[in-house]
Structures are given as C-alpha cells and as structure tokens.
Tab-separated table of C-alpha atoms in Angstrom:
chain	number	residue	atom	x	y	z
A	75	MET	CA	-27.860	19.066	4.832
A	76	THR	CA	-28.881	15.343	6.353
A	77	VAL	CA	-26.068	13.195	6.384
A	78	ARG	CA	-27.166	9.278	6.837
A	79	ILE	CA	-24.197	7.178	7.845
A	80	GLU	CA	-24.816	3.220	7.848
A	81	ALA	CA	-22.681	0.497	7.037
A	82	PHE	CA	-21.991	-0.991	3.241
A	83	GLY	CA	-23.605	-4.662	3.229
A	84	ALA	CA	-21.512	-7.257	2.093
A	85	GLU	CA	-21.796	-8.876	-1.179
A	86	GLU	CA	-24.674	-11.123	-0.379
A	87	GLU	CA	-26.611	-8.436	1.078
A	88	TRP	CA	-26.408	-5.859	-2.024
A	89	ASP	CA	-29.771	-4.816	-3.062
A	90	GLU	CA	-31.135	-1.169	-4.055
A	91	ARG	CA	-30.716	-0.385	-0.481
A	92	THR	CA	-27.535	-1.586	0.749
A	93	GLY	CA	-25.790	-0.634	-2.612
A	94	SER	CA	-23.345	-2.615	-4.530
A	95	GLU	CA	-19.943	-2.552	-5.567
A	96	SER	CA	-20.617	-0.415	-8.742
A	97	GLU	CA	-21.918	2.227	-6.869
A	98	TRP	CA	-19.379	2.183	-4.257
A	99	ASP	CA	-16.562	2.174	-6.699
A	100	ASP	CA	-17.534	4.801	-9.464
A	101	PHE	CA	-18.401	7.248	-6.518
A	102	ALA	CA	-14.947	6.786	-5.180
A	103	ALA	CA	-13.172	7.396	-8.604
A	104	THR	CA	-14.322	10.608	-8.478
A	105	GLN	CA	-13.404	12.172	-5.302
A	106	LYS	CA	-10.745	14.141	-4.404
A	107	GLY	CA	-8.370	11.440	-2.497
A	108	TYR	CA	-9.302	8.392	-4.012
A	109	THR	CA	-6.558	5.803	-4.229
A	110	HIS	CA	-6.682	2.191	-5.216
A	111	PHE	CA	-7.072	1.263	-2.006
A	112	HIS	CA	-10.853	2.943	-1.846
A	113	ARG	CA	-12.110	-0.060	-4.283
A	114	LEU	CA	-14.693	-2.121	-2.556
A	115	ARG	CA	-12.653	-5.575	-3.327
A	116	TRP	CA	-10.012	-4.768	-0.937
A	117	ARG	CA	-12.636	-5.369	1.741
A	118	THR	CA	-12.474	-9.248	0.079
A	119	VAL	CA	-8.437	-9.619	-0.123
A	120	ILE	CA	-8.778	-8.293	3.496
A	121	GLU	CA	-11.338	-10.642	4.882
A	122	ARG	CA	-10.188	-13.868	2.743
A	123	VAL	CA	-6.181	-13.402	3.357
A	124	PHE	CA	-6.169	-11.884	6.920
A	125	GLY	CA	-9.851	-12.599	8.079
A	126	HIS	CA	-9.771	-9.091	9.790
A	127	GLU	CA	-13.611	-7.687	10.462
A	128	CYS	CA	-14.156	-5.193	7.553
A	129	VAL	CA	-16.030	-2.199	8.901
A	130	TYR	CA	-17.054	-0.330	5.612
A	131	LEU	CA	-19.405	2.738	6.094
A	132	ALA	CA	-21.118	4.881	3.545
A	133	ALA	CA	-22.692	8.562	3.949
A	134	ARG	CA	-26.055	9.085	1.938
A	135	ASP	CA	-28.289	11.903	2.273
A	136	ALA	CA	-31.709	12.317	2.433
A	137	ALA	CA	-32.816	11.261	-0.915
A	138	GLY	CA	-30.372	7.794	-0.278
A	139	LYS	CA	-27.443	9.151	-2.764
A	140	LEU	CA	-24.096	7.926	-1.989
A	141	ILE	CA	-22.006	11.171	-1.115
A	142	GLY	CA	-19.068	9.690	0.982
A	143	ILE	CA	-17.411	6.822	2.233
A	144	LEU	CA	-15.090	5.240	4.536
A	145	PRO	CA	-13.207	1.619	4.463
A	146	LEU	CA	-12.268	0.426	7.996
A	147	VAL	CA	-10.546	-2.468	8.922
A	148	ARG	CA	-10.468	-3.978	12.463
A	149	VAL	CA	-7.079	-5.593	13.153
A	150	ARG	CA	-7.133	-6.919	17.171
A	151	SER	CA	-4.321	-9.068	18.950
A	152	VAL	CA	-3.533	-9.959	22.524
A	153	VAL	CA	0.113	-9.403	21.578
A	154	PHE	CA	-0.424	-5.957	20.290
A	155	GLY	CA	-3.548	-4.555	20.937
A	156	HIS	CA	-6.549	-3.196	18.926
A	157	TYR	CA	-6.598	-0.997	15.860
A	158	LEU	CA	-8.851	0.590	13.486
A	159	VAL	CA	-7.509	1.078	10.426
A	160	SER	CA	-7.852	2.852	7.068
A	161	MET	CA	-6.207	0.671	5.319
A	162	PRO	CA	-3.882	-1.507	7.225
A	163	PHE	CA	-0.845	-3.053	5.479
A	164	VAL	CA	-0.941	-0.265	2.466
A	165	ASN	CA	-0.482	3.460	2.360
A	166	TYR	CA	-3.240	5.031	2.189
A	167	GLY	CA	-6.901	5.042	3.378
A	168	GLY	CA	-9.370	7.403	5.157
A	169	PRO	CA	-12.869	8.992	3.908
A	170	VAL	CA	-13.504	10.573	1.000
A	171	GLY	CA	-16.825	12.562	-0.376
A	172	THR	CA	-18.355	15.880	0.710
A	173	ASP	CA	-16.952	18.038	3.643
A	174	ALA	CA	-20.203	17.055	5.045
A	175	ALA	CA	-19.780	13.212	4.513
A	176	ILE	CA	-16.454	13.371	5.412
A	177	ARG	CA	-17.029	15.068	9.013
A	178	ALA	CA	-19.933	12.904	9.880
A	179	LEU	CA	-17.925	9.493	8.571
A	180	VAL	CA	-15.050	10.809	11.101
A	181	THR	CA	-17.726	11.461	14.042
A	182	GLU	CA	-18.707	7.879	13.320
A	183	ALA	CA	-15.434	6.472	13.031
A	184	VAL	CA	-14.464	8.065	16.478
A	185	ALA	CA	-17.642	7.199	18.019
A	186	VAL	CA	-17.159	3.057	17.084
A	187	ALA	CA	-13.397	3.630	18.457
A	188	ARG	CA	-14.385	4.932	21.606
A	189	ARG	CA	-17.213	2.618	22.530
A	190	ASP	CA	-14.803	-0.330	21.478
A	191	ARG	CA	-12.258	1.092	23.359
A	192	VAL	CA	-9.487	0.665	20.492
A	193	LYS	CA	-5.940	1.323	21.456
A	194	LEU	CA	-5.682	3.597	17.923
A	195	LEU	CA	-7.833	4.677	15.507
A	196	GLU	CA	-6.119	5.905	12.046
A	197	MET	CA	-7.136	7.026	8.763
A	198	ARG	CA	-4.209	6.872	6.264
A	199	SER	CA	-4.937	10.050	3.189
A	200	SER	CA	-3.462	11.088	1.182
A	201	VAL	CA	-4.612	14.919	1.092
A	202	PRO	CA	-5.870	17.057	4.233
A	203	LEU	CA	-9.059	16.724	5.789
A	204	ASP	CA	-11.861	18.988	7.180
A	205	THR	CA	-11.287	16.897	10.974
A	206	PRO	CA	-9.904	17.979	14.054
A	207	LEU	CA	-7.921	14.937	14.924
A	208	PRO	CA	-4.494	14.867	15.640
A	209	VAL	CA	-2.223	14.413	12.486
A	210	SER	CA	1.157	12.358	11.540
A	211	HIS	CA	3.578	13.075	8.676
A	212	ARG	CA	5.959	10.804	10.026
A	213	LYS	CA	5.375	8.881	6.372
A	214	VAL	CA	6.227	10.742	2.780
A	215	THR	CA	5.712	9.826	-0.872
A	216	VAL	CA	7.570	10.573	-3.573
A	217	LEU	CA	5.558	11.589	-6.865
A	218	LEU	CA	7.489	11.778	-10.067
A	219	ASP	CA	5.495	13.374	-13.147
A	220	LEU	CA	5.803	11.410	-16.540
A	221	PRO	CA	6.123	12.725	-19.637
A	222	GLY	CA	4.538	11.932	-22.800
A	223	THR	CA	7.716	9.385	-23.614
A	224	SER	CA	9.989	7.192	-22.118
A	225	ALA	CA	12.951	8.547	-24.049
A	226	ASP	CA	12.002	12.642	-22.787
A	227	LEU	CA	12.181	10.935	-19.159
A	228	PHE	CA	15.057	9.299	-19.551
A	229	ARG	CA	16.820	12.594	-20.682
A	230	ARG	CA	15.674	14.261	-17.655
A	231	PHE	CA	17.713	12.293	-15.199
A	232	SER	CA	21.076	12.938	-14.523
A	233	PRO	CA	24.176	10.997	-16.360
A	234	LYS	CA	24.783	9.297	-12.698
A	235	LEU	CA	21.316	7.937	-12.903
A	236	ARG	CA	21.170	7.354	-16.407
A	237	ASN	CA	24.308	5.098	-15.827
A	238	GLN	CA	22.737	3.293	-12.982
A	239	ILE	CA	20.297	2.126	-15.428
A	240	ARG	CA	22.178	0.917	-17.949
A	241	LYS	CA	24.463	-1.134	-15.481
A	242	PRO	CA	22.171	-3.772	-14.857
A	243	GLN	CA	21.777	-3.982	-18.859
A	244	LYS	CA	25.307	-4.450	-18.963
A	245	GLU	CA	25.435	-6.662	-16.710
A	246	GLY	CA	23.075	-8.944	-18.732
A	247	VAL	CA	20.025	-8.255	-16.251
A	248	SER	CA	16.359	-8.551	-17.984
A	249	VAL	CA	12.935	-7.946	-16.697
A	250	ALA	CA	9.602	-9.616	-17.263
A	251	PHE	CA	6.205	-8.871	-16.625
A	252	GLY	CA	3.209	-10.732	-15.760
A	253	ARG	CA	1.022	-12.743	-13.704
A	254	GLU	CA	3.782	-15.772	-14.026
A	255	GLN	CA	6.124	-13.490	-12.387
A	256	LEU	CA	4.407	-13.768	-8.983
A	257	GLU	CA	6.133	-16.372	-7.485
A	258	PRO	CA	9.366	-15.290	-8.620
A	259	PHE	CA	8.576	-11.775	-7.235
A	260	PHE	CA	7.502	-13.379	-4.110
A	261	SER	CA	10.929	-15.022	-3.354
A	262	VAL	CA	12.713	-11.909	-4.308
A	263	PHE	CA	10.707	-10.125	-1.330
A	264	ALA	CA	10.762	-13.087	1.033
A	265	ARG	CA	14.226	-13.385	1.500
A	266	ASN	CA	14.831	-9.739	1.254
A	267	MET	CA	12.159	-8.818	4.148
A	268	ARG	CA	14.143	-11.792	6.419
A	269	ASP	CA	17.527	-10.028	5.573
A	270	LEU	CA	15.893	-6.410	6.617
A	271	GLY	CA	14.476	-8.241	9.771
A	272	THR	CA	11.122	-7.850	9.067
A	273	PRO	CA	8.170	-10.386	8.924
A	274	THR	CA	6.926	-11.172	5.381
A	275	GLN	CA	3.220	-10.908	4.098
A	276	SER	CA	2.102	-14.251	2.419
A	277	LEU	CA	1.946	-15.302	-0.954
A	278	MET	CA	-1.718	-15.383	-0.435
A	279	PHE	CA	-1.879	-12.218	-0.059
A	280	PHE	CA	-0.083	-11.081	-3.258
A	281	ARG	CA	-2.058	-14.021	-5.138
A	282	GLU	CA	-5.526	-12.456	-3.800
A	283	ILE	CA	-4.697	-8.931	-4.684
A	284	ALA	CA	-3.609	-10.019	-8.440
A	285	ASN	CA	-6.832	-12.275	-8.425
A	286	GLN	CA	-9.337	-9.281	-7.316
A	287	PHE	CA	-7.596	-6.475	-9.506
A	288	PRO	CA	-5.686	-8.572	-12.673
A	289	GLU	CA	-6.153	-5.413	-14.818
A	290	ASP	CA	-3.949	-2.707	-11.959
A	291	CYS	CA	-1.769	-5.105	-10.338
A	292	TRP	CA	1.569	-5.339	-12.199
A	293	ILE	CA	4.336	-7.518	-11.346
A	294	ALA	CA	7.259	-7.902	-12.386
A	295	CYS	CA	10.835	-9.775	-11.935
A	296	ALA	CA	14.312	-8.745	-12.777
A	297	TYR	CA	16.644	-12.095	-13.892
A	298	LEU	CA	20.528	-12.685	-13.844
A	299	ASP	CA	21.706	-16.046	-15.594
A	300	GLY	CA	18.226	-16.752	-15.037
A	301	GLN	CA	17.633	-16.568	-11.303
A	302	PRO	CA	14.938	-13.664	-9.835
A	303	VAL	CA	17.362	-10.914	-7.924
A	304	ALA	CA	14.619	-8.036	-7.990
A	305	GLY	CA	11.217	-7.461	-8.391
A	306	GLY	CA	8.078	-5.144	-7.592
A	307	CYS	CA	4.505	-5.710	-7.455
A	308	GLY	CA	2.080	-1.937	-7.963
A	309	LEU	CA	-0.847	-0.618	-8.454
A	310	ARG	CA	-2.652	1.744	-11.298
A	311	PHE	CA	-5.799	4.052	-9.956
A	312	GLY	CA	-6.615	6.252	-12.405
A	313	ASP	CA	-3.903	8.397	-14.128
A	314	GLU	CA	-1.549	7.269	-11.395
A	315	PHE	CA	0.553	4.001	-10.707
A	316	GLU	CA	2.026	3.463	-6.906
A	317	MET	CA	4.770	0.783	-6.775
A	318	THR	CA	3.596	-0.635	-3.901
A	319	TRP	CA	6.330	-3.412	-2.721
A	320	ALA	CA	9.742	-3.644	-4.261
A	321	SER	CA	12.697	-5.845	-3.094
A	322	SER	CA	15.778	-6.947	-4.633
A	323	LEU	CA	18.738	-9.212	-3.084
A	324	ARG	CA	21.795	-7.650	-1.298
A	325	LYS	CA	23.985	-10.429	-3.310
A	326	TYR	CA	23.215	-8.691	-6.208
A	327	SER	CA	23.627	-5.169	-5.002
A	328	ARG	CA	26.799	-4.497	-7.644
A	329	GLU	CA	24.524	-5.001	-10.542
A	330	ALA	CA	22.091	-2.659	-9.124
A	331	PRO	CA	18.959	-5.037	-10.603
A	332	ASN	CA	16.630	-2.858	-8.939
A	333	MET	CA	16.929	0.123	-10.924
A	334	LEU	CA	16.347	-1.992	-13.660
A	335	VAL	CA	12.832	-2.884	-12.238
A	336	TYR	CA	11.865	0.608	-11.521
A	337	TRP	CA	12.637	2.180	-15.148
A	338	ALA	CA	10.860	-0.939	-16.422
A	339	PHE	CA	7.914	0.142	-14.109
A	340	MET	CA	8.301	3.480	-15.794
A	341	GLU	CA	8.586	2.745	-19.013
A	342	ARG	CA	5.263	0.816	-18.996
A	343	ALA	CA	3.402	3.327	-16.848
A	344	ILE	CA	4.348	6.077	-19.768
A	345	ALA	CA	2.867	3.472	-22.576
A	346	ALA	CA	-0.116	2.827	-20.692
A	347	GLY	CA	-0.942	6.929	-20.833
A	348	VAL	CA	-0.059	6.959	-16.667
A	349	LYS	CA	0.771	10.311	-15.491
A	350	VAL	CA	1.858	9.915	-12.022
A	351	PHE	CA	4.527	7.477	-10.712
A	352	ASN	CA	4.167	7.141	-7.229
A	353	PHE	CA	6.961	5.655	-5.257
A	354	GLY	CA	5.106	4.563	-2.083
A	355	ARG	CA	5.225	5.563	1.763
A	356	CYS	CA	8.570	6.043	3.007
A	357	THR	CA	10.150	7.346	6.058
A	358	PRO	CA	11.730	11.150	5.883
A	359	GLY	CA	15.545	10.950	5.823
A	360	ALA	CA	15.738	7.262	5.701
A	361	GLY	CA	17.611	5.550	2.982
A	362	THR	CA	14.548	4.394	0.561
A	363	HIS	CA	13.658	8.404	0.947
A	364	LYS	CA	16.818	8.923	-0.835
A	365	PHE	CA	16.818	6.351	-3.114
A	366	LYS	CA	13.395	7.379	-4.620
A	367	MET	CA	14.234	11.044	-4.555
A	368	GLN	CA	16.965	10.483	-6.659
A	369	TRP	CA	14.537	9.773	-9.660
A	370	GLY	CA	13.607	13.699	-9.253
A	371	GLY	CA	10.262	13.563	-7.857
A	372	ARG	CA	8.487	15.726	-5.216
A	373	GLU	CA	8.002	15.098	-2.034
A	374	GLN	CA	4.590	15.049	-0.783
A	375	PRO	CA	3.616	14.373	2.887
A	376	LEU	CA	0.694	11.718	3.873
A	377	TRP	CA	-1.848	13.076	6.221
A	378	TRP	CA	-2.556	10.304	8.419
A	379	TYR	CA	-5.099	11.226	11.013
A	380	GLY	CA	-5.541	9.456	14.664
A	381	LEU	CA	-7.224	9.070	17.391
A	382	ALA	CA	-4.899	7.341	20.583
A	383	ARG	CA	-6.237	6.198	23.785
A	384	ALA	CA	-2.645	7.055	25.100
A	385	ASN	CA	-0.441	10.004	24.257
A	386	GLY	CA	2.239	9.008	21.179
A	387	ALA	CA	0.445	5.571	20.221
A	388	THR	CA	1.131	4.389	16.878
A	389	THR	CA	0.011	1.073	14.582
A	390	PRO	CA	2.618	-1.319	16.022
A	391	SER	CA	5.885	-2.274	14.723
A	392	PRO	CA	8.505	-5.452	15.829
A	393	LYS	CA	11.732	-2.576	15.433
A	394	ASN	CA	9.704	-0.243	18.019
A	395	GLY	CA	9.276	-1.119	22.117
A	396	PRO	CA	9.698	-3.763	23.762
A	397	PHE	CA	9.814	-6.033	20.656
A	398	ARG	CA	12.975	-3.932	18.917
A	399	TRP	CA	15.064	-7.131	19.469
A	400	GLY	CA	13.038	-8.849	17.010
A	401	PRO	CA	14.441	-7.663	13.631
A	402	ARG	CA	18.028	-8.788	14.811
A	403	ILE	CA	16.582	-12.217	15.480
A	404	TRP	CA	14.477	-12.228	12.334
A	405	SER	CA	17.037	-11.769	10.429
A	406	LYS	CA	18.934	-14.877	11.490
A	407	LEU	CA	16.452	-17.370	11.094
A	408	PRO	CA	16.398	-19.228	7.760
A	409	THR	CA	14.367	-17.830	4.934
A	410	SER	CA	12.189	-21.116	4.837
A	411	VAL	CA	10.765	-20.440	8.821
A	412	ALA	CA	10.673	-16.562	8.380
A	413	THR	CA	8.430	-16.961	5.223
A	414	LYS	CA	6.188	-19.843	6.798
A	415	LEU	CA	5.779	-17.748	10.335
A	416	GLY	CA	6.002	-14.257	8.616
A	417	PRO	CA	2.344	-14.339	7.743
A	418	SER	CA	1.184	-14.950	11.468
A	419	ILE	CA	2.632	-12.338	12.795
A	420	VAL	CA	2.470	-9.273	9.736
A	421	ARG	CA	-1.445	-9.971	9.704
A	422	TYR	CA	-1.365	-7.798	13.252
A	423	LEU	CA	0.933	-5.211	11.986
A	424	PRO	CA	-1.580	-2.795	10.065
C-alpha cells in the first residue's frame, strides 16, 4: 500500500487538500488507541497556552484518504533540552490508524527527531504499536468498569471504602459541578502542587481546555464551610471518562473530601452512560497508585515508545538529576509566588 505522510494544515490553511477538523476528529474517534488527546483542538490549546510548535502529521493512501494521524509537539528549552512528545502534559497520544499508516508515521517522526537532533522522541500510546522502538511501562493507569447504576457500583465497594465516601458527607462536605468551579478547583490544585514541591500549570491552561471542549471537560469542587477543599478536572471521550487532574488540601485530610470528589465524578459518569472510569496515570507502587487501586479497578500498562539520543533519557522532571533539590525549595515558597512562577517552568516539563 502506498502511504503518503504530510503535515496536517493549521485552521487557516484547511481546504479540500489539507483536511479539516471534522476529517481529523471523525477519523481519530474510530481508531484503536483513540483518546481525547487525539482531538485536533488540543493543538489550539498547546499553541495558545504554551506557544510550542505543533507537528501534526497525517497519513493518506494513494487516493488521498486519511488512514492515520500523529499529533506531535516540540518542547524546547535551554535548561531542559529539546523534545518531541505526543502528547506533552497529558497521558496519551501516539499514532492511530491502519498498521501501514502507523509504521509510516513512526518512521517520519523518527526522521524528524534525528534531523533535528532532539533529546527524546516520546509517543505515549494507550495500546501496543507495531514498531521496533523501545517501549517504557514506567507509568500505568487504573480503569474501573462502571455498572448501569451508581447504587450497583456502591454495593461493589468494600465496607471500608463505603465508609470513606460517607465520612466527608457526614462532615458536611458537598460537591458542585460546572464551569464556575474552575477558579475554586485551580486554587486547590495550585496549593496542592506547591505542597508537593511541583510547579503548577496555569489557570489559563485549564480555561483554554474548558473553552475548547465545553461538553467534554468536567470540573468539580468540594466545599467545607463554604471553602474549596478538593477538586477534580477530567475529560470524557467516547464511553470513557478520565480524571486527568485532582487535588485536595492536606489541612482537610481527616475529612477525606477527595473521596467524595471521586465518587461524585463516578456518579455523574454513570448517569451520562459512561462505561469506564479512568483514574489517570501513576507510577506503579506509589501512593497514588494504591489510592486508585482501592476502588476495585484493573491496572493497565501504558505503552510509551521513545527514541533517545542518550541511553536512559526521559522527559525532564524537577525531581530527577541536578534539579532534585528543587521540590524541597519549591514547597517552601508562598503559594502566590509558586503559582505565579510555576507556569514558566512547567511549560518545559512535558
């Protein structure tokens, strides 16, 4: 089969030759390994918020029919280096399409990476790919199959887990959904990231996601005595929902508001006809991994394929290498300072 690889044009360039948003999205949604992050408007989010170059590749057959796509983002900085990632800042990406298209797209991505001497090409696939590139399973996700009703799901939980969900309710914690929860959610998220010693994404990032995907982006915040104490932000795609970002304030750990937040999202997902609740990526054996497994889900490895200029190279982290002192200092900064400075750093940590 003849496969032609070409750049998928930007919005102002769309025509019958270069394609359109509907062509890209309609094709992507029918492919194995499709996730929300394959949607074309993620290019808009990345370009507007971070200013990174997006290298979106399309594979077409001899008749010009779209048979494969690969969203790639170039993340380059003097301090951390030069990376090509599909997709940065989120959990999934990588090529989708026919086997021939995927092989051609990977070959093209490797050629671009070698030509531009990038430190690491990384494609974060949710499924195995037919490629000789090395694969890492350093991250996993946890998937919970949802029944037809929230009552059925609640009955499946252990008595301990049911009590953990009831506890914040007894303490007076309530959960609210909606676009108006974005700022309260971010206040909790930014504070929690500071406490963890990790630079935060910007409020602009979450606003742009909500702007581009108003139907898919679910935002909720938990309140105690009128104060936001926990929250989550996630995305629905097909019959799956992923809790992509979630945080709670350590000060309120006794009330366990995060348990009620997760349960509220599960209830909403079931009401919307969602079949799978995706807890998002985590490191095997870490505390977040154990938290996610307690809900009775199944672990699924992530297939992150990479090509590095040096053995062992991964995407940069302030917790590794010469920057490992950073989290200790960052966690001591005033929240306002960390929230202001964080986005200028995290934009280079894909």
